[in-house]
């Protein structure tokens, strides 16, 4: 499982403040902790309150890279904000994200080629997030075809079916799980698939329980990457156990420790 740490995101009130007030210790501490907990990449999102997203992105990337060499997953709806991070990224980055809109894919896939990055592609378009697995699959096929057309390696694409909160979009959980199952058939080897896990529990009680239950179900359906809170120990234990059951890790009595040492 490719773990992408979700915690450096201005969506969190405390983080929005840390970005605004340039509290570098807060950012660097979160970067180091997430990397130590097993994150292979860190999501970096300046959040909705940023007054200067390009400048904030630049500061975040510099601050993180001076304490860890983990990859960065540059998260913004704006290509120019992402490019600000790409210009200074030291290791291979992930662009988060494009959607299935033709113009957006042109812009983002060009950036991906210019900076030799990987790309998360959301299975949505101008009309929003689809309600069904069928529409998600159709958009996923459009994305894969466009990537091939533009010479972006499909192994460098992560399809994201878009997880919605279970309290307001309860029927969507199953659609997402079935979409993941079917995305697998789009290419051989199967495409990478990622979710923003914590979306599922936004606004609910028992968030950690809902997160880890959904994650294990998604792993059973073939998910191989996830934007998660790697500091949630119960979540990480559930993930490791799920990969064990899926025969992706070899069993030994100390499998939790063995995985963490890797
Ligand atoms: N797909 C992709 N990227 C994504 C998402 C996705 N990036 C952002 C998001 N979704 C994943 N990251 C988060 C980070 C935080 C929360 C949810 C998803 C979260 N935040 C608290 C909340 O909203 O309740 C903040 C509360 C606070 O202020 O502290 O839940 O789906 N490709």
mmCIF file of C-alpha atoms and ligand atoms in Angstrom:
data_model
loop_
_atom_site.group_PDB
_atom_site.id
_atom_site.type_symbol
_atom_site.label_atom_id
_atom_site.label_comp_id
_atom_site.label_asym_id
_atom_site.label_seq_id
_atom_site.Cartn_x
_atom_site.Cartn_y
_atom_site.Cartn_z
ATOM 1 C CA UNK A 1 0.000 0.000 0.000
ATOM 2 C CA UNK A 2 1.294 3.415 -0.960
ATOM 3 C CA UNK A 3 0.489 5.585 2.033
ATOM 4 C CA UNK A 4 0.067 9.306 1.434
ATOM 5 C CA UNK A 5 -0.066 11.316 4.667
ATOM 6 C CA UNK A 6 -3.077 13.656 4.759
ATOM 7 C CA UNK A 7 -2.197 15.899 7.686
ATOM 8 C CA UNK A 8 -0.539 18.875 5.980
ATOM 9 C CA UNK A 9 -3.788 20.357 4.746
ATOM 10 C CA UNK A 10 -5.098 23.867 5.395
ATOM 11 C CA UNK A 11 -8.567 22.303 5.619
ATOM 12 C CA UNK A 12 -7.626 21.675 9.270
ATOM 13 C CA UNK A 13 -8.180 24.883 11.239
ATOM 14 C CA UNK A 14 -4.956 24.451 13.247
ATOM 15 C CA UNK A 15 -2.987 23.926 10.048
ATOM 16 C CA UNK A 16 -4.542 26.944 8.333
ATOM 17 C CA UNK A 17 -3.281 29.027 11.254
ATOM 18 C CA UNK A 18 0.167 27.421 11.164
ATOM 19 C CA UNK A 19 0.442 28.270 7.467
ATOM 20 C CA UNK A 20 -0.775 31.834 7.921
ATOM 21 C CA UNK A 21 1.560 32.516 10.875
ATOM 22 C CA UNK A 22 4.498 30.634 9.311
ATOM 23 C CA UNK A 23 4.777 28.246 12.280
ATOM 24 C CA UNK A 24 7.459 26.151 10.619
ATOM 25 C CA UNK A 25 7.870 23.744 13.585
ATOM 26 C CA UNK A 26 4.244 22.597 13.325
ATOM 27 C CA UNK A 27 4.646 21.739 9.633
ATOM 28 C CA UNK A 28 8.048 20.091 10.008
ATOM 29 C CA UNK A 29 6.921 18.026 12.990
ATOM 30 C CA UNK A 30 3.922 16.692 11.031
ATOM 31 C CA UNK A 31 6.152 15.931 8.047
ATOM 32 C CA UNK A 32 8.672 13.930 10.080
ATOM 33 C CA UNK A 33 6.030 12.097 12.118
ATOM 34 C CA UNK A 34 4.039 11.026 9.064
ATOM 35 C CA UNK A 35 7.175 9.826 7.268
ATOM 36 C CA UNK A 36 8.236 7.849 10.358
ATOM 37 C CA UNK A 37 4.769 6.292 10.578
ATOM 38 C CA UNK A 38 5.168 4.879 7.062
ATOM 39 C CA UNK A 39 3.981 7.586 4.644
ATOM 40 C CA UNK A 40 5.737 7.278 1.264
ATOM 41 C CA UNK A 41 4.393 10.687 0.211
ATOM 42 C CA UNK A 42 2.859 13.686 1.943
ATOM 43 C CA UNK A 43 -0.231 15.466 0.678
ATOM 44 C CA UNK A 44 0.412 19.223 0.645
ATOM 45 C CA UNK A 45 -2.662 21.449 0.439
ATOM 46 C CA UNK A 46 -2.695 25.141 1.390
ATOM 47 C CA UNK A 47 -6.412 24.908 2.163
ATOM 48 C CA UNK A 48 -9.403 27.127 1.438
ATOM 49 C CA UNK A 49 -8.335 30.009 3.715
ATOM 50 C CA UNK A 50 -5.005 30.776 2.037
ATOM 51 C CA UNK A 51 -4.664 34.397 0.866
ATOM 52 C CA UNK A 52 -1.669 33.629 -1.375
ATOM 53 C CA UNK A 53 -1.840 29.953 -2.393
ATOM 54 C CA UNK A 54 1.281 30.042 -4.607
ATOM 55 C CA UNK A 55 3.450 31.613 -1.928
ATOM 56 C CA UNK A 56 2.026 29.295 0.752
ATOM 57 C CA UNK A 57 2.657 26.209 -1.428
ATOM 58 C CA UNK A 58 6.262 27.291 -1.988
ATOM 59 C CA UNK A 59 6.800 27.838 1.743
ATOM 60 C CA UNK A 60 5.243 24.484 2.666
ATOM 61 C CA UNK A 61 7.352 22.544 0.153
ATOM 62 C CA UNK A 62 10.563 24.266 1.280
ATOM 63 C CA UNK A 63 9.742 23.740 4.957
ATOM 64 C CA UNK A 64 8.957 20.039 4.481
ATOM 65 C CA UNK A 65 11.949 19.306 2.249
ATOM 66 C CA UNK A 66 14.399 20.716 4.741
ATOM 67 C CA UNK A 67 13.487 17.963 7.253
ATOM 68 C CA UNK A 68 12.540 14.919 5.141
ATOM 69 C CA UNK A 69 13.129 13.580 1.628
ATOM 70 C CA UNK A 70 9.764 11.812 1.358
ATOM 71 C CA UNK A 71 7.849 12.494 -1.907
ATOM 72 C CA UNK A 72 5.222 15.202 -2.113
ATOM 73 C CA UNK A 73 1.659 14.937 -3.350
ATOM 74 C CA UNK A 74 0.849 18.483 -4.410
ATOM 75 C CA UNK A 75 -2.856 19.005 -3.800
ATOM 76 C CA UNK A 76 -4.663 21.930 -5.419
ATOM 77 C CA UNK A 77 -7.439 22.573 -7.915
ATOM 78 C CA UNK A 78 -5.181 25.212 -9.503
ATOM 79 C CA UNK A 79 -2.416 24.140 -11.899
ATOM 80 C CA UNK A 80 -0.310 27.244 -11.197
ATOM 81 C CA UNK A 81 -0.299 26.477 -7.442
ATOM 82 C CA UNK A 82 0.792 22.901 -8.138
ATOM 83 C CA UNK A 83 3.519 24.092 -10.510
ATOM 84 C CA UNK A 84 4.906 26.377 -7.791
ATOM 85 C CA UNK A 85 5.614 23.213 -5.775
ATOM 86 C CA UNK A 86 6.844 21.219 -8.779
ATOM 87 C CA UNK A 87 9.470 23.857 -9.595
ATOM 88 C CA UNK A 88 11.276 23.175 -6.324
ATOM 89 C CA UNK A 89 10.349 19.540 -5.564
ATOM 90 C CA UNK A 90 13.519 17.520 -4.961
ATOM 91 C CA UNK A 91 12.078 14.036 -5.487
ATOM 92 C CA UNK A 92 9.477 12.696 -7.906
ATOM 93 C CA UNK A 93 6.149 14.309 -7.047
ATOM 94 C CA UNK A 94 2.510 13.282 -7.430
ATOM 95 C CA UNK A 95 0.120 15.868 -8.871
ATOM 96 C CA UNK A 96 -3.195 15.886 -6.957
ATOM 97 C CA UNK A 97 -5.131 16.163 -9.243
ATOM 98 C CA UNK A 98 -6.744 16.270 -12.640
ATOM 99 C CA UNK A 99 -10.324 15.255 -13.365
ATOM 100 C CA UNK A 100 -11.725 13.766 -16.584
ATOM 101 C CA UNK A 101 -12.335 17.145 -18.215
ATOM 102 C CA UNK A 102 -10.478 17.375 -21.554
ATOM 103 C CA UNK A 103 -8.874 20.801 -20.973
ATOM 104 C CA UNK A 104 -7.911 20.004 -17.398
ATOM 105 C CA UNK A 105 -6.242 16.767 -18.516
ATOM 106 C CA UNK A 106 -4.348 18.666 -21.232
ATOM 107 C CA UNK A 107 -2.988 21.103 -18.644
ATOM 108 C CA UNK A 108 -2.178 18.568 -15.925
ATOM 109 C CA UNK A 109 -0.744 15.818 -18.145
ATOM 110 C CA UNK A 110 1.528 18.427 -19.802
ATOM 111 C CA UNK A 111 2.768 19.424 -16.340
ATOM 112 C CA UNK A 112 3.276 15.750 -15.465
ATOM 113 C CA UNK A 113 5.468 15.252 -18.516
ATOM 114 C CA UNK A 114 7.410 18.466 -17.984
ATOM 115 C CA UNK A 115 8.247 17.601 -14.366
ATOM 116 C CA UNK A 116 8.215 13.774 -14.762
ATOM 117 C CA UNK A 117 5.599 13.287 -12.041
ATOM 118 C CA UNK A 118 2.824 10.849 -11.276
ATOM 119 C CA UNK A 119 -0.810 12.039 -11.367
ATOM 120 C CA UNK A 120 -3.976 11.405 -9.361
ATOM 121 C CA UNK A 121 -7.023 11.544 -11.659
ATOM 122 C CA UNK A 122 -10.478 12.004 -10.146
ATOM 123 C CA UNK A 123 -13.320 10.222 -11.927
ATOM 124 C CA UNK A 124 -15.456 13.345 -12.132
ATOM 125 C CA UNK A 125 -15.979 16.061 -14.714
ATOM 126 C CA UNK A 126 -17.657 19.453 -15.081
ATOM 127 C CA UNK A 127 -20.998 17.920 -14.109
ATOM 128 C CA UNK A 128 -19.574 16.848 -10.737
ATOM 129 C CA UNK A 129 -19.089 13.541 -8.916
ATOM 130 C CA UNK A 130 -21.021 10.664 -10.542
ATOM 131 C CA UNK A 131 -23.653 8.754 -8.570
ATOM 132 C CA UNK A 132 -22.938 5.362 -10.060
ATOM 133 C CA UNK A 133 -20.030 2.982 -10.489
ATOM 134 C CA UNK A 134 -20.850 2.790 -14.219
ATOM 135 C CA UNK A 135 -20.267 6.526 -14.743
ATOM 136 C CA UNK A 136 -17.099 6.376 -12.629
ATOM 137 C CA UNK A 137 -15.854 3.533 -14.817
ATOM 138 C CA UNK A 138 -16.678 5.453 -18.001
ATOM 139 C CA UNK A 139 -14.687 8.479 -16.763
ATOM 140 C CA UNK A 140 -11.814 6.222 -15.651
ATOM 141 C CA UNK A 141 -11.655 4.774 -19.182
ATOM 142 C CA UNK A 142 -11.626 8.318 -20.634
ATOM 143 C CA UNK A 143 -8.722 9.226 -18.337
ATOM 144 C CA UNK A 144 -6.672 6.128 -19.175
ATOM 145 C CA UNK A 145 -7.221 6.670 -22.926
ATOM 146 C CA UNK A 146 -6.212 10.342 -22.690
ATOM 147 C CA UNK A 147 -3.084 9.511 -20.696
ATOM 148 C CA UNK A 148 -2.023 6.987 -23.348
ATOM 149 C CA UNK A 149 -2.754 9.559 -26.074
ATOM 150 C CA UNK A 150 -0.524 12.130 -24.395
ATOM 151 C CA UNK A 151 2.270 9.698 -23.664
ATOM 152 C CA UNK A 152 1.753 9.574 -19.907
ATOM 153 C CA UNK A 153 2.532 6.095 -18.603
ATOM 154 C CA UNK A 154 -0.607 4.462 -17.165
ATOM 155 C CA UNK A 155 1.564 3.122 -14.328
ATOM 156 C CA UNK A 156 1.977 6.752 -13.281
ATOM 157 C CA UNK A 157 -1.781 7.390 -13.000
ATOM 158 C CA UNK A 158 -3.771 6.882 -9.785
ATOM 159 C CA UNK A 159 -7.516 6.634 -10.423
ATOM 160 C CA UNK A 160 -9.577 8.168 -7.608
ATOM 161 C CA UNK A 161 -13.295 7.226 -7.537
ATOM 162 C CA UNK A 162 -13.968 9.993 -4.954
ATOM 163 C CA UNK A 163 -15.148 8.939 -1.540
ATOM 164 C CA UNK A 164 -18.078 10.904 -0.095
ATOM 165 C CA UNK A 165 -19.212 11.264 3.545
ATOM 166 C CA UNK A 166 -21.354 8.332 4.643
ATOM 167 C CA UNK A 167 -23.706 10.601 6.612
ATOM 168 C CA UNK A 168 -24.877 12.512 3.525
ATOM 169 C CA UNK A 169 -24.158 10.105 0.650
ATOM 170 C CA UNK A 170 -24.680 6.698 2.193
ATOM 171 C CA UNK A 171 -25.375 4.830 -1.052
ATOM 172 C CA UNK A 172 -22.071 6.016 -2.547
ATOM 173 C CA UNK A 173 -19.809 3.826 -0.405
ATOM 174 C CA UNK A 174 -20.803 0.667 -2.226
ATOM 175 C CA UNK A 175 -20.587 2.396 -5.631
ATOM 176 C CA UNK A 176 -17.009 3.430 -4.826
ATOM 177 C CA UNK A 177 -16.025 -0.053 -3.642
ATOM 178 C CA UNK A 178 -17.486 -1.645 -6.771
ATOM 179 C CA UNK A 179 -15.840 1.002 -8.968
ATOM 180 C CA UNK A 180 -12.440 0.089 -7.456
ATOM 181 C CA UNK A 181 -13.145 -3.576 -8.194
ATOM 182 C CA UNK A 182 -13.877 -2.777 -11.836
ATOM 183 C CA UNK A 183 -11.093 -0.211 -12.409
ATOM 184 C CA UNK A 184 -8.740 -3.160 -11.961
ATOM 185 C CA UNK A 185 -9.873 -4.554 -15.300
ATOM 186 C CA UNK A 186 -8.982 -1.412 -17.273
ATOM 187 C CA UNK A 187 -5.355 -2.359 -17.799
ATOM 188 C CA UNK A 188 -2.815 -5.114 -17.261
ATOM 189 C CA UNK A 189 -1.074 -4.611 -14.865
ATOM 190 C CA UNK A 190 -4.055 -2.982 -13.106
ATOM 191 C CA UNK A 191 -4.037 0.805 -12.712
ATOM 192 C CA UNK A 192 -3.087 2.391 -9.408
ATOM 193 C CA UNK A 193 -6.128 3.339 -7.358
ATOM 194 C CA UNK A 194 -6.271 5.840 -4.526
ATOM 195 C CA UNK A 195 -8.887 7.312 -2.205
ATOM 196 C CA UNK A 196 -8.995 10.289 0.155
ATOM 197 C CA UNK A 197 -10.111 8.066 2.994
ATOM 198 C CA UNK A 198 -11.135 10.576 5.671
ATOM 199 C CA UNK A 199 -13.818 12.029 3.397
ATOM 200 C CA UNK A 200 -15.957 8.999 4.297
ATOM 201 C CA UNK A 201 -16.275 9.960 7.955
ATOM 202 C CA UNK A 202 -16.507 13.755 7.740
ATOM 203 C CA UNK A 203 -19.201 15.044 10.059
ATOM 204 C CA UNK A 204 -19.771 11.638 11.692
ATOM 205 C CA UNK A 205 -19.158 10.137 15.119
ATOM 206 C CA UNK A 206 -16.635 7.266 15.466
ATOM 207 C CA UNK A 207 -14.499 8.601 12.615
ATOM 208 C CA UNK A 208 -11.537 6.281 13.135
ATOM 209 C CA UNK A 209 -13.796 3.196 13.130
ATOM 210 C CA UNK A 210 -15.550 4.261 9.928
ATOM 211 C CA UNK A 211 -12.206 5.084 8.289
ATOM 212 C CA UNK A 212 -10.566 1.773 9.086
ATOM 213 C CA UNK A 213 -13.608 -0.287 8.144
ATOM 214 C CA UNK A 214 -13.848 1.427 4.764
ATOM 215 C CA UNK A 215 -10.104 1.106 4.185
ATOM 216 C CA UNK A 216 -10.064 -2.654 4.808
ATOM 217 C CA UNK A 217 -13.026 -3.090 2.441
ATOM 218 C CA UNK A 218 -11.270 -1.017 -0.233
ATOM 219 C CA UNK A 219 -8.073 -3.068 0.189
ATOM 220 C CA UNK A 220 -10.156 -6.212 -0.343
ATOM 221 C CA UNK A 221 -11.313 -4.706 -3.641
ATOM 222 C CA UNK A 222 -7.794 -3.929 -4.872
ATOM 223 C CA UNK A 223 -6.968 -0.424 -3.605
ATOM 224 C CA UNK A 224 -3.185 0.096 -3.640
ATOM 225 C CA UNK A 225 -2.782 3.695 -2.466
ATOM 226 C CA UNK A 226 -4.550 5.861 0.102
ATOM 227 C CA UNK A 227 -4.463 9.388 1.459
ATOM 228 C CA UNK A 228 -4.818 8.708 5.189
ATOM 229 C CA UNK A 229 -3.764 9.774 8.676
ATOM 230 C CA UNK A 230 -0.750 7.505 9.273
ATOM 231 C CA UNK A 231 -0.633 8.592 12.925
ATOM 232 C CA UNK A 232 -3.921 6.754 13.571
ATOM 233 C CA UNK A 233 -2.475 3.536 14.992
ATOM 234 C CA UNK A 234 -5.728 1.540 14.885
ATOM 235 C CA UNK A 235 -6.119 2.488 11.225
ATOM 236 C CA UNK A 236 -2.564 1.405 10.415
ATOM 237 C CA UNK A 237 -3.015 -1.901 12.287
ATOM 238 C CA UNK A 238 -6.221 -2.588 10.340
ATOM 239 C CA UNK A 239 -4.430 -1.788 7.068
ATOM 240 C CA UNK A 240 -1.545 -4.118 7.850
ATOM 241 C CA UNK A 241 -3.950 -6.918 8.856
ATOM 242 C CA UNK A 242 -5.994 -6.382 5.665
ATOM 243 C CA UNK A 243 -2.868 -6.724 3.524
ATOM 244 C CA UNK A 244 -1.988 -9.871 5.459
ATOM 245 C CA UNK A 245 -5.405 -11.392 4.745
ATOM 246 C CA UNK A 246 -5.020 -10.405 1.066
ATOM 247 C CA UNK A 247 -1.757 -12.401 1.048
ATOM 248 C CA UNK A 248 0.326 -9.279 0.374
ATOM 249 C CA UNK A 249 2.441 -9.734 3.528
ATOM 250 C CA UNK A 250 3.883 -12.954 4.866
ATOM 251 C CA UNK A 251 2.395 -14.044 8.188
ATOM 252 C CA UNK A 252 4.529 -14.229 11.293
ATOM 253 C CA UNK A 253 3.420 -13.817 14.920
ATOM 254 C CA UNK A 254 4.926 -10.338 15.050
ATOM 255 C CA UNK A 255 3.510 -9.233 11.664
ATOM 256 C CA UNK A 256 2.580 -5.733 12.901
ATOM 257 C CA UNK A 257 6.135 -5.018 14.059
ATOM 258 C CA UNK A 258 7.620 -6.707 10.997
ATOM 259 C CA UNK A 259 5.600 -4.470 8.657
ATOM 260 C CA UNK A 260 6.527 -1.335 10.563
ATOM 261 C CA UNK A 261 10.242 -2.167 10.451
ATOM 262 C CA UNK A 262 10.143 -2.485 6.652
HETATM 263 N N1 LIG B 1 -8.942 12.672 -3.161
HETATM 264 C C1 LIG B 1 -7.775 13.262 -3.461
HETATM 265 N N2 LIG B 1 -7.213 14.192 -2.671
HETATM 266 C C2 LIG B 1 -7.836 14.594 -1.545
HETATM 267 C C3 LIG B 1 -9.065 14.013 -1.184
HETATM 268 C C4 LIG B 1 -9.631 13.028 -2.041
HETATM 269 N N3 LIG B 1 -7.262 15.542 -0.743
HETATM 270 C C5 LIG B 1 -7.984 16.094 0.377
HETATM 271 C C6 LIG B 1 -8.912 15.075 1.004
HETATM 272 N N4 LIG B 1 -9.674 14.393 -0.003
HETATM 273 C C7 LIG B 1 -8.129 14.069 1.809
HETATM 274 N N5 LIG B 1 -7.602 14.678 3.000
HETATM 275 C C8 LIG B 1 -8.426 14.989 4.083
HETATM 276 C C9 LIG B 1 -7.898 15.766 5.096
HETATM 277 C C10 LIG B 1 -8.669 16.103 6.184
HETATM 278 C C11 LIG B 1 -9.974 15.656 6.278
HETATM 279 C C12 LIG B 1 -10.496 14.868 5.284
HETATM 280 C C13 LIG B 1 -9.721 14.523 4.178
HETATM 281 C C14 LIG B 1 -10.829 16.040 7.434
HETATM 282 N N6 LIG B 1 -10.608 17.206 8.040
HETATM 283 C C15 LIG B 1 -11.358 17.661 9.192
HETATM 284 C C16 LIG B 1 -12.840 17.765 8.856
HETATM 285 O O1 LIG B 1 -13.183 18.256 7.760
HETATM 286 O O2 LIG B 1 -13.651 17.361 9.681
HETATM 287 C C17 LIG B 1 -10.851 19.025 9.624
HETATM 288 C C18 LIG B 1 -11.319 19.363 10.996
HETATM 289 C C19 LIG B 1 -10.426 20.415 11.665
HETATM 290 O O3 LIG B 1 -10.633 21.591 11.432
HETATM 291 O O4 LIG B 1 -9.516 20.038 12.391
HETATM 292 O O5 LIG B 1 -11.711 15.302 7.790
HETATM 293 O O6 LIG B 1 -10.710 12.457 -1.798
HETATM 294 N N7 LIG B 1 -7.143 12.868 -4.584
#
